[in-house]
Amino acid sequence: MMYEFENIITAYQKNKQQGKPSVLATVVALEGASYRKPGVRMLIDVDGKMMGAVSGGCVEKEIYRQSQSVFEVGIPKVMTYDGRFRLGCEGILYILIEPMELSQNFITAFRNSLDRRESVHLQSYFTKKDQELDRSYATLVRFTNNTSYTIGDQLNTATPQNMDGLEIFKQNLPAALRLIIIGAEHDAVQLCSFAALSGWEVCVIATDSDPKELVNFPGAKSVINTRAELFDMNLIDDRTAVMLMTHSYSKDLKYLLRLEQATTISYIGLLGPAKRRERLLNEIMEQRPEVSEAFFDTIHGPAGINIGAETPQEIAISILSEMLSVFRQQPIMPLKNKKGRIHS
């Protein structure tokens, strides 16, 4: 997940400012089943403080113990964790542990990539040899402009050295899911908070007649005070969901008419009963006879899944669950009814 990697980079910067060395642990291969899959990472500082997790909590202490040799000599290593005898997951994890030393050029390139909502490609080079220190092990981070950096040094590089015989774990991190909340009442604050905790990039749209500030919405990346006619359509891409919660029929209608002009949109959520939704859709068809069926397919009203939600917090969980099911293209069902693996 991009937001997890962003949190790791932010934690690294704080450690760097405090003069604390850091190492990065990445699950690069898995045999069998595990709580999390290859590509999960965590940062560890020299004092044992961690950012992120690679399991449900069982593996992290062993990774910290194994990381001591990496702190001492500054050379990456691979550790093996066999959960068949210690966990209920029945899997063998191969974890690359490498020192982190990121240049300011890397930090700038990464932050610019986040702002442009670009994907980042990572390649980890390793072998399945437990506890063997090897300078050829490394993770390469490549940006869309084809600049690339290794995690362990400050050099702009194409590939690590001595690649012969190394395995490669490849991962593409797309931009974080974005949620645009149109409306600034109490329930919008709750949805913003839950979405941010889940790693969404949240933008709140308030009215210019009743402006709000970022401090009013913990976790939000931005708050924009505007009106429907001036709404910036460039905020919407194929990883963006929109939740209309102005509690005003006329404002919702204006925003729907504006959103109908979007070239790509995956999810639009509406509050209120189905009768209100039908009234809105009928009015859109009257004002925009050429409206496409595809646009109507993106509209979910009432937004959310049926979990008996009553409080604003429960409603936020219901709405986010439906949004995730749309983006991940997964049917909504109890996991006990799912055949095969729980996670794809």
mmCIF file of C-alpha atoms in Angstrom:
data_model
loop_
_atom_site.group_PDB
_atom_site.id
_atom_site.type_symbol
_atom_site.label_atom_id
_atom_site.label_comp_id
_atom_site.label_asym_id
_atom_site.label_seq_id
_atom_site.Cartn_x
_atom_site.Cartn_y
_atom_site.Cartn_z
ATOM 1 C CA MET A 1 0.000 0.000 0.000
ATOM 2 C CA MET A 2 1.307 3.432 -0.916
ATOM 3 C CA TYR A 3 0.228 5.004 2.366
ATOM 4 C CA GLU A 4 2.217 2.413 4.342
ATOM 5 C CA PHE A 5 5.323 3.171 2.301
ATOM 6 C CA GLU A 6 4.721 6.903 2.774
ATOM 7 C CA ASN A 7 4.504 6.412 6.554
ATOM 8 C CA ILE A 8 7.804 4.538 6.470
ATOM 9 C CA ILE A 9 9.518 7.331 4.532
ATOM 10 C CA THR A 10 8.139 9.920 6.959
ATOM 11 C CA ALA A 11 9.355 7.895 9.951
ATOM 12 C CA TYR A 12 12.780 7.525 8.316
ATOM 13 C CA GLN A 13 13.029 11.316 7.920
ATOM 14 C CA LYS A 14 12.256 11.821 11.614
ATOM 15 C CA ASN A 15 14.863 9.243 12.598
ATOM 16 C CA LYS A 16 17.398 10.891 10.299
ATOM 17 C CA GLN A 17 16.814 14.277 11.916
ATOM 18 C CA GLN A 18 17.388 12.691 15.338
ATOM 19 C CA GLY A 19 20.535 10.913 14.187
ATOM 20 C CA LYS A 20 18.991 7.453 14.530
ATOM 21 C CA PRO A 21 19.944 4.771 11.977
ATOM 22 C CA SER A 22 17.051 2.851 10.383
ATOM 23 C CA VAL A 23 16.619 -0.453 8.592
ATOM 24 C CA LEU A 24 13.838 -1.557 6.271
ATOM 25 C CA ALA A 25 12.333 -5.041 6.527
ATOM 26 C CA THR A 26 10.404 -6.332 3.498
ATOM 27 C CA VAL A 27 8.622 -9.642 3.050
ATOM 28 C CA VAL A 28 9.989 -10.649 -0.361
ATOM 29 C CA ALA A 29 8.722 -14.237 -0.624
ATOM 30 C CA LEU A 30 6.218 -16.558 1.006
ATOM 31 C CA GLU A 31 5.730 -20.307 0.946
ATOM 32 C CA GLY A 32 2.294 -21.325 2.209
ATOM 33 C CA ALA A 33 -0.067 -18.922 3.982
ATOM 34 C CA SER A 34 0.557 -15.890 6.152
ATOM 35 C CA TYR A 35 -1.304 -13.018 7.794
ATOM 36 C CA ARG A 36 0.125 -10.611 5.214
ATOM 37 C CA LYS A 37 1.603 -11.104 1.765
ATOM 38 C CA PRO A 38 4.941 -10.298 0.091
ATOM 39 C CA GLY A 39 5.439 -6.571 -0.320
ATOM 40 C CA VAL A 40 4.598 -5.583 3.253
ATOM 41 C CA ARG A 41 7.287 -3.562 4.974
ATOM 42 C CA MET A 42 8.260 -2.026 8.249
ATOM 43 C CA LEU A 43 10.926 0.373 9.406
ATOM 44 C CA ILE A 44 12.946 -0.281 12.554
ATOM 45 C CA ASP A 45 15.155 2.266 14.274
ATOM 46 C CA VAL A 46 18.227 1.457 16.326
ATOM 47 C CA ASP A 47 16.175 1.656 19.557
ATOM 48 C CA GLY A 48 13.663 -0.922 18.335
ATOM 49 C CA LYS A 49 10.837 1.491 17.540
ATOM 50 C CA MET A 50 8.872 0.273 14.527
ATOM 51 C CA MET A 51 6.703 1.819 11.847
ATOM 52 C CA GLY A 52 4.472 -0.617 9.989
ATOM 53 C CA ALA A 53 4.116 -4.364 10.450
ATOM 54 C CA VAL A 54 4.722 -7.513 8.435
ATOM 55 C CA SER A 55 2.476 -9.829 10.449
ATOM 56 C CA GLY A 56 -0.159 -9.837 13.136
ATOM 57 C CA GLY A 57 2.575 -9.127 15.686
ATOM 58 C CA CYS A 58 4.356 -12.476 16.023
ATOM 59 C CA VAL A 59 7.294 -11.908 13.660
ATOM 60 C CA GLU A 60 8.315 -8.366 14.493
ATOM 61 C CA LYS A 61 10.382 -9.132 17.615
ATOM 62 C CA GLU A 62 12.413 -11.720 15.732
ATOM 63 C CA ILE A 63 13.017 -9.255 12.893
ATOM 64 C CA TYR A 64 14.328 -6.697 15.382
ATOM 65 C CA ARG A 65 16.686 -9.305 16.844
ATOM 66 C CA GLN A 66 17.903 -10.300 13.387
ATOM 67 C CA SER A 67 18.331 -6.654 12.363
ATOM 68 C CA GLN A 68 21.102 -6.060 14.910
ATOM 69 C CA SER A 69 23.786 -7.409 12.579
ATOM 70 C CA VAL A 70 22.542 -5.081 9.830
ATOM 71 C CA PHE A 71 22.808 -2.102 12.176
ATOM 72 C CA GLU A 72 26.293 -3.201 13.207
ATOM 73 C CA VAL A 73 27.895 -3.787 9.788
ATOM 74 C CA GLY A 74 25.549 -1.945 7.413
ATOM 75 C CA ILE A 75 25.135 -4.939 5.091
ATOM 76 C CA PRO A 76 21.690 -6.329 4.080
ATOM 77 C CA LYS A 77 20.603 -9.843 4.977
ATOM 78 C CA VAL A 78 17.716 -12.232 4.424
ATOM 79 C CA MET A 79 16.030 -13.972 7.352
ATOM 80 C CA THR A 80 13.612 -16.875 7.230
ATOM 81 C CA TYR A 81 10.684 -17.165 9.592
ATOM 82 C CA ASP A 82 8.948 -20.530 9.629
ATOM 83 C CA GLY A 83 5.440 -19.963 10.947
ATOM 84 C CA ARG A 84 4.470 -23.610 10.660
ATOM 85 C CA PHE A 85 5.808 -24.259 14.141
ATOM 86 C CA ARG A 86 5.047 -20.916 15.770
ATOM 87 C CA LEU A 87 1.986 -19.429 14.063
ATOM 88 C CA GLY A 88 -1.369 -20.553 12.823
ATOM 89 C CA CYS A 89 -0.621 -19.376 9.290
ATOM 90 C CA GLU A 90 1.438 -22.363 8.189
ATOM 91 C CA GLY A 91 3.779 -20.306 6.026
ATOM 92 C CA ILE A 92 7.483 -19.588 5.600
ATOM 93 C CA LEU A 93 8.392 -15.904 5.292
ATOM 94 C CA TYR A 94 11.559 -14.633 3.603
ATOM 95 C CA ILE A 95 12.342 -11.163 4.858
ATOM 96 C CA LEU A 96 14.946 -8.801 3.417
ATOM 97 C CA ILE A 97 16.482 -6.510 6.041
ATOM 98 C CA GLU A 98 18.533 -3.621 4.663
ATOM 99 C CA PRO A 99 19.942 -0.355 5.998
ATOM 100 C CA MET A 100 18.122 2.798 4.908
ATOM 101 C CA GLU A 101 20.051 5.811 3.712
ATOM 102 C CA LEU A 102 17.939 8.025 1.474
ATOM 103 C CA SER A 103 19.208 11.115 -0.288
ATOM 104 C CA GLN A 104 17.296 14.376 -0.402
ATOM 105 C CA ASN A 105 16.903 13.757 -4.142
ATOM 106 C CA PHE A 106 15.024 10.551 -3.332
ATOM 107 C CA ILE A 107 12.789 12.306 -0.790
ATOM 108 C CA THR A 108 11.986 15.068 -3.269
ATOM 109 C CA ALA A 109 11.241 12.603 -6.079
ATOM 110 C CA PHE A 110 9.007 10.568 -3.780
ATOM 111 C CA ARG A 111 7.040 13.561 -2.487
ATOM 112 C CA ASN A 112 6.598 14.890 -6.021
ATOM 113 C CA SER A 113 5.329 11.469 -7.096
ATOM 114 C CA LEU A 114 2.751 11.526 -4.291
ATOM 115 C CA ASP A 115 1.573 14.991 -5.290
ATOM 116 C CA ARG A 116 1.172 13.885 -8.900
ATOM 117 C CA ARG A 117 -0.576 10.674 -7.760
ATOM 118 C CA GLU A 118 1.840 8.521 -9.725
ATOM 119 C CA SER A 119 2.642 4.896 -9.071
ATOM 120 C CA VAL A 120 6.033 3.798 -7.722
ATOM 121 C CA HIS A 121 7.750 0.578 -8.767
ATOM 122 C CA LEU A 122 9.895 -1.411 -6.323
ATOM 123 C CA GLN A 123 12.222 -4.331 -7.000
ATOM 124 C CA SER A 124 13.913 -6.267 -4.212
ATOM 125 C CA TYR A 125 16.937 -8.447 -5.023
ATOM 126 C CA PHE A 126 17.620 -11.351 -2.659
ATOM 127 C CA THR A 127 18.231 -15.063 -2.241
ATOM 128 C CA LYS A 128 16.488 -17.528 0.034
ATOM 129 C CA LYS A 129 19.543 -18.029 2.189
ATOM 130 C CA ASP A 130 18.780 -17.490 5.829
ATOM 131 C CA GLN A 131 20.871 -14.923 7.745
ATOM 132 C CA GLU A 132 23.481 -14.457 5.038
ATOM 133 C CA LEU A 133 24.900 -10.934 4.856
ATOM 134 C CA ASP A 134 25.345 -9.827 1.259
ATOM 135 C CA ARG A 135 25.931 -6.386 -0.256
ATOM 136 C CA SER A 136 24.157 -7.408 -3.455
ATOM 137 C CA TYR A 137 20.796 -7.624 -1.671
ATOM 138 C CA ALA A 138 18.882 -4.394 -2.217
ATOM 139 C CA THR A 139 15.543 -2.749 -2.931
ATOM 140 C CA LEU A 140 15.360 -0.494 -5.950
ATOM 141 C CA VAL A 141 12.734 2.280 -6.130
ATOM 142 C CA ARG A 142 11.864 3.522 -9.607
ATOM 143 C CA PHE A 143 9.671 6.536 -10.391
ATOM 144 C CA THR A 144 7.630 7.196 -13.520
ATOM 145 C CA ASN A 145 10.301 9.533 -14.930
ATOM 146 C CA ASN A 146 12.649 6.504 -14.895
ATOM 147 C CA THR A 147 14.867 7.850 -12.128
ATOM 148 C CA SER A 148 15.713 5.152 -9.617
ATOM 149 C CA TYR A 149 17.369 4.846 -6.230
ATOM 150 C CA THR A 150 18.374 2.022 -3.935
ATOM 151 C CA ILE A 151 17.111 2.058 -0.358
ATOM 152 C CA GLY A 152 20.584 1.527 1.084
ATOM 153 C CA ASP A 153 22.616 4.353 -0.419
ATOM 154 C CA GLN A 154 22.400 7.838 -1.863
ATOM 155 C CA LEU A 155 23.307 6.970 -5.432
ATOM 156 C CA ASN A 156 20.954 7.295 -8.371
ATOM 157 C CA THR A 157 21.342 3.852 -9.915
ATOM 158 C CA ALA A 158 19.898 1.546 -12.545
ATOM 159 C CA THR A 159 20.326 -1.833 -10.826
ATOM 160 C CA PRO A 160 22.204 -3.219 -7.819
ATOM 161 C CA GLN A 161 25.603 -4.768 -8.446
ATOM 162 C CA ASN A 162 26.322 -8.509 -8.710
ATOM 163 C CA MET A 163 22.816 -9.607 -9.684
ATOM 164 C CA ASP A 164 23.823 -13.088 -10.817
ATOM 165 C CA GLY A 165 21.822 -15.748 -9.012
ATOM 166 C CA LEU A 166 19.552 -13.287 -7.242
ATOM 167 C CA GLU A 167 15.795 -13.600 -7.103
ATOM 168 C CA ILE A 168 13.683 -10.511 -7.763
ATOM 169 C CA PHE A 169 10.477 -9.506 -6.010
ATOM 170 C CA LYS A 170 8.615 -6.878 -8.034
ATOM 171 C CA GLN A 171 5.854 -4.632 -6.754
ATOM 172 C CA ASN A 172 3.950 -1.697 -8.173
ATOM 173 C CA LEU A 173 2.468 0.727 -5.655
ATOM 174 C CA PRO A 174 -0.387 2.716 -7.200
ATOM 175 C CA ALA A 175 -1.469 6.066 -5.825
ATOM 176 C CA ALA A 176 -3.492 5.900 -2.630
ATOM 177 C CA LEU A 177 -7.243 5.718 -2.956
ATOM 178 C CA ARG A 178 -8.680 9.219 -2.775
ATOM 179 C CA LEU A 179 -11.957 10.171 -1.121
ATOM 180 C CA ILE A 180 -13.612 13.483 -1.884
ATOM 181 C CA ILE A 181 -16.193 14.327 0.766
ATOM 182 C CA ILE A 182 -18.590 17.006 -0.403
ATOM 183 C CA GLY A 183 -20.134 18.373 2.769
ATOM 184 C CA ALA A 184 -18.679 19.529 6.059
ATOM 185 C CA GLU A 185 -21.085 18.467 8.799
ATOM 186 C CA HIS A 186 -20.366 16.200 11.783
ATOM 187 C CA ASP A 187 -20.842 12.978 9.806
ATOM 188 C CA ALA A 188 -18.282 14.188 7.254
ATOM 189 C CA VAL A 189 -15.739 14.540 10.077
ATOM 190 C CA GLN A 190 -16.297 10.918 11.077
ATOM 191 C CA LEU A 191 -16.007 9.596 7.520
ATOM 192 C CA CYS A 192 -12.851 11.659 6.991
ATOM 193 C CA SER A 193 -11.265 10.254 10.147
ATOM 194 C CA PHE A 194 -12.052 6.609 9.353
ATOM 195 C CA ALA A 195 -10.928 6.961 5.730
ATOM 196 C CA ALA A 196 -7.627 8.594 6.719
ATOM 197 C CA LEU A 197 -6.948 5.833 9.247
ATOM 198 C CA SER A 198 -7.486 3.341 6.419
ATOM 199 C CA GLY A 199 -4.894 5.048 4.247
ATOM 200 C CA TRP A 200 -7.178 7.062 1.962
ATOM 201 C CA GLU A 201 -6.145 10.501 0.760
ATOM 202 C CA VAL A 202 -9.069 12.654 1.873
ATOM 203 C CA CYS A 203 -10.175 15.973 0.408
ATOM 204 C CA VAL A 204 -13.111 17.762 2.023
ATOM 205 C CA ILE A 205 -15.239 20.191 0.025
ATOM 206 C CA ALA A 206 -17.012 22.854 2.135
ATOM 207 C CA THR A 207 -19.066 25.810 0.978
ATOM 208 C CA ASP A 208 -17.453 29.180 0.422
ATOM 209 C CA SER A 209 -20.330 30.708 2.400
ATOM 210 C CA ASP A 210 -19.401 28.620 5.471
ATOM 211 C CA PRO A 211 -15.661 27.991 5.048
ATOM 212 C CA LYS A 212 -13.799 25.324 6.996
ATOM 213 C CA GLU A 213 -10.125 24.717 7.769
ATOM 214 C CA LEU A 214 -7.897 21.656 7.812
ATOM 215 C CA VAL A 215 -7.954 21.623 11.601
ATOM 216 C CA ASN A 216 -11.705 20.879 11.448
ATOM 217 C CA PHE A 217 -11.070 17.537 9.712
ATOM 218 C CA PRO A 218 -8.359 15.414 11.368
ATOM 219 C CA GLY A 219 -6.636 13.199 8.807
ATOM 220 C CA ALA A 220 -7.677 15.194 5.743
ATOM 221 C CA LYS A 221 -5.009 16.176 3.252
ATOM 222 C CA SER A 222 -6.891 19.247 2.068
ATOM 223 C CA VAL A 223 -10.034 21.296 2.659
ATOM 224 C CA ILE A 224 -11.404 23.345 -0.225
ATOM 225 C CA ASN A 225 -14.074 26.003 0.213
ATOM 226 C CA THR A 226 -15.964 26.319 -3.042
ATOM 227 C CA ARG A 227 -19.281 25.647 -4.770
ATOM 228 C CA ALA A 228 -20.439 23.156 -7.375
ATOM 229 C CA GLU A 229 -19.913 25.379 -10.395
ATOM 230 C CA LEU A 230 -16.253 25.932 -9.462
ATOM 231 C CA PHE A 231 -15.454 22.390 -8.346
ATOM 232 C CA ASP A 232 -12.070 21.321 -9.758
ATOM 233 C CA MET A 233 -12.645 18.233 -11.919
ATOM 234 C CA ASN A 234 -8.896 17.585 -11.966
ATOM 235 C CA LEU A 235 -9.290 16.204 -8.449
ATOM 236 C CA ILE A 236 -10.976 13.118 -9.884
ATOM 237 C CA ASP A 237 -9.102 10.146 -11.318
ATOM 238 C CA ASP A 238 -9.797 6.427 -11.604
ATOM 239 C CA ARG A 239 -8.817 5.869 -7.961
ATOM 240 C CA THR A 240 -11.186 8.506 -6.577
ATOM 241 C CA ALA A 241 -14.492 8.048 -4.776
ATOM 242 C CA VAL A 242 -16.901 10.924 -4.131
ATOM 243 C CA MET A 243 -19.306 11.046 -1.205
ATOM 244 C CA LEU A 244 -22.090 13.621 -1.386
ATOM 245 C CA MET A 245 -23.185 14.534 2.121
ATOM 246 C CA THR A 246 -24.206 18.181 1.979
ATOM 247 C CA HIS A 247 -27.633 17.351 3.493
ATOM 248 C CA SER A 248 -29.073 19.646 0.827
ATOM 249 C CA TYR A 249 -31.054 18.285 -2.117
ATOM 250 C CA SER A 250 -30.287 21.284 -4.329
ATOM 251 C CA LYS A 251 -26.561 21.201 -3.572
ATOM 252 C CA ASP A 252 -26.367 17.457 -4.194
ATOM 253 C CA LEU A 253 -28.110 17.958 -7.523
ATOM 254 C CA LYS A 254 -25.706 20.716 -8.573
ATOM 255 C CA TYR A 255 -22.715 18.553 -7.709
ATOM 256 C CA LEU A 256 -24.138 15.542 -9.537
ATOM 257 C CA LEU A 257 -24.628 17.655 -12.649
ATOM 258 C CA ARG A 258 -21.019 18.811 -12.318
ATOM 259 C CA LEU A 259 -19.700 15.277 -11.695
ATOM 260 C CA GLU A 260 -21.566 13.990 -14.746
ATOM 261 C CA GLN A 261 -18.904 15.778 -16.787
ATOM 262 C CA ALA A 262 -16.091 13.672 -15.314
ATOM 263 C CA THR A 263 -14.248 11.548 -17.839
ATOM 264 C CA THR A 264 -13.490 8.874 -15.256
ATOM 265 C CA ILE A 265 -15.153 8.234 -11.935
ATOM 266 C CA SER A 266 -15.644 4.971 -10.059
ATOM 267 C CA TYR A 267 -17.948 5.731 -7.150
ATOM 268 C CA ILE A 268 -20.425 8.442 -6.143
ATOM 269 C CA GLY A 269 -22.208 7.956 -2.853
ATOM 270 C CA LEU A 270 -25.474 9.568 -1.766
ATOM 271 C CA LEU A 271 -27.010 9.896 1.667
ATOM 272 C CA GLY A 272 -30.720 9.439 2.226
ATOM 273 C CA PRO A 273 -33.356 6.926 1.146
ATOM 274 C CA ALA A 274 -33.808 5.369 -2.284
ATOM 275 C CA LYS A 275 -36.759 7.689 -2.960
ATOM 276 C CA ARG A 276 -34.453 10.716 -2.710
ATOM 277 C CA ARG A 277 -31.948 9.046 -5.036
ATOM 278 C CA GLU A 278 -34.625 8.387 -7.666
ATOM 279 C CA ARG A 279 -35.766 11.981 -7.504
ATOM 280 C CA LEU A 280 -32.214 13.172 -8.077
ATOM 281 C CA LEU A 281 -31.628 10.800 -10.976
ATOM 282 C CA ASN A 282 -34.911 11.765 -12.635
ATOM 283 C CA GLU A 283 -33.986 15.426 -12.433
ATOM 284 C CA ILE A 284 -30.561 14.720 -13.937
ATOM 285 C CA MET A 285 -32.205 12.952 -16.884
ATOM 286 C CA GLU A 286 -34.502 15.920 -17.416
ATOM 287 C CA GLN A 287 -31.627 18.398 -17.427
ATOM 288 C CA ARG A 288 -29.133 16.120 -19.203
ATOM 289 C CA PRO A 289 -31.058 13.842 -21.580
ATOM 290 C CA GLU A 290 -27.780 12.595 -23.053
ATOM 291 C CA VAL A 291 -26.476 11.326 -19.712
ATOM 292 C CA SER A 292 -24.904 7.867 -19.989
ATOM 293 C CA GLU A 293 -25.976 4.732 -18.162
ATOM 294 C CA ALA A 294 -22.369 4.296 -17.083
ATOM 295 C CA PHE A 295 -22.641 7.469 -15.010
ATOM 296 C CA PHE A 296 -25.716 6.160 -13.224
ATOM 297 C CA ASP A 297 -23.868 2.901 -12.536
ATOM 298 C CA THR A 298 -21.315 4.826 -10.479
ATOM 299 C CA ILE A 299 -24.011 6.234 -8.168
ATOM 300 C CA HIS A 300 -24.620 4.351 -4.929
ATOM 301 C CA GLY A 301 -27.549 5.569 -2.913
ATOM 302 C CA PRO A 302 -28.148 4.999 -0.155
ATOM 303 C CA ALA A 303 -24.371 4.626 0.159
ATOM 304 C CA GLY A 304 -22.965 1.763 2.198
ATOM 305 C CA ILE A 305 -23.612 -1.894 2.884
ATOM 306 C CA ASN A 306 -26.296 -3.356 5.100
ATOM 307 C CA ILE A 307 -24.625 -3.912 8.481
ATOM 308 C CA GLY A 308 -27.314 -2.243 10.584
ATOM 309 C CA ALA A 309 -25.255 0.949 10.930
ATOM 310 C CA GLU A 310 -26.840 3.635 13.106
ATOM 311 C CA THR A 311 -24.162 5.983 14.456
ATOM 312 C CA PRO A 312 -22.060 8.283 12.246
ATOM 313 C CA GLN A 313 -19.058 6.060 12.978
ATOM 314 C CA GLU A 314 -20.885 2.887 11.948
ATOM 315 C CA ILE A 315 -22.239 4.594 8.838
ATOM 316 C CA ALA A 316 -18.677 5.616 7.912
ATOM 317 C CA ILE A 317 -17.568 1.975 8.184
ATOM 318 C CA SER A 318 -20.505 0.891 6.027
ATOM 319 C CA ILE A 319 -19.727 3.471 3.327
ATOM 320 C CA LEU A 320 -15.984 2.756 3.231
ATOM 321 C CA SER A 321 -16.669 -0.974 3.002
ATOM 322 C CA GLU A 322 -18.803 -0.484 -0.085
ATOM 323 C CA MET A 323 -16.231 1.813 -1.670
ATOM 324 C CA LEU A 324 -13.497 -0.769 -1.148
ATOM 325 C CA SER A 325 -15.650 -3.500 -2.661
ATOM 326 C CA VAL A 326 -16.068 -1.353 -5.777
ATOM 327 C CA PHE A 327 -12.373 -0.525 -6.171
ATOM 328 C CA ARG A 328 -11.241 -4.072 -5.412
ATOM 329 C CA GLN A 329 -14.058 -5.514 -7.557
ATOM 330 C CA GLN A 330 -15.132 -7.876 -4.824
ATOM 331 C CA PRO A 331 -18.679 -9.041 -4.086
ATOM 332 C CA ILE A 332 -19.951 -8.231 -0.611
ATOM 333 C CA MET A 333 -20.262 -11.409 1.435
ATOM 334 C CA PRO A 334 -19.215 -12.918 4.770
ATOM 335 C CA LEU A 335 -15.698 -14.337 4.475
ATOM 336 C CA LYS A 336 -16.937 -17.651 5.831
ATOM 337 C CA ASN A 337 -18.904 -18.042 2.587
ATOM 338 C CA LYS A 338 -15.916 -17.311 0.343
ATOM 339 C CA LYS A 339 -14.374 -20.274 -1.430
ATOM 340 C CA GLY A 340 -10.607 -20.617 -1.629
ATOM 341 C CA ARG A 341 -8.128 -18.083 -0.261
ATOM 342 C CA ILE A 342 -9.390 -15.223 1.910
ATOM 343 C CA HIS A 343 -7.080 -12.709 0.236
ATOM 344 C CA SER A 344 -6.226 -12.677 -3.436
#
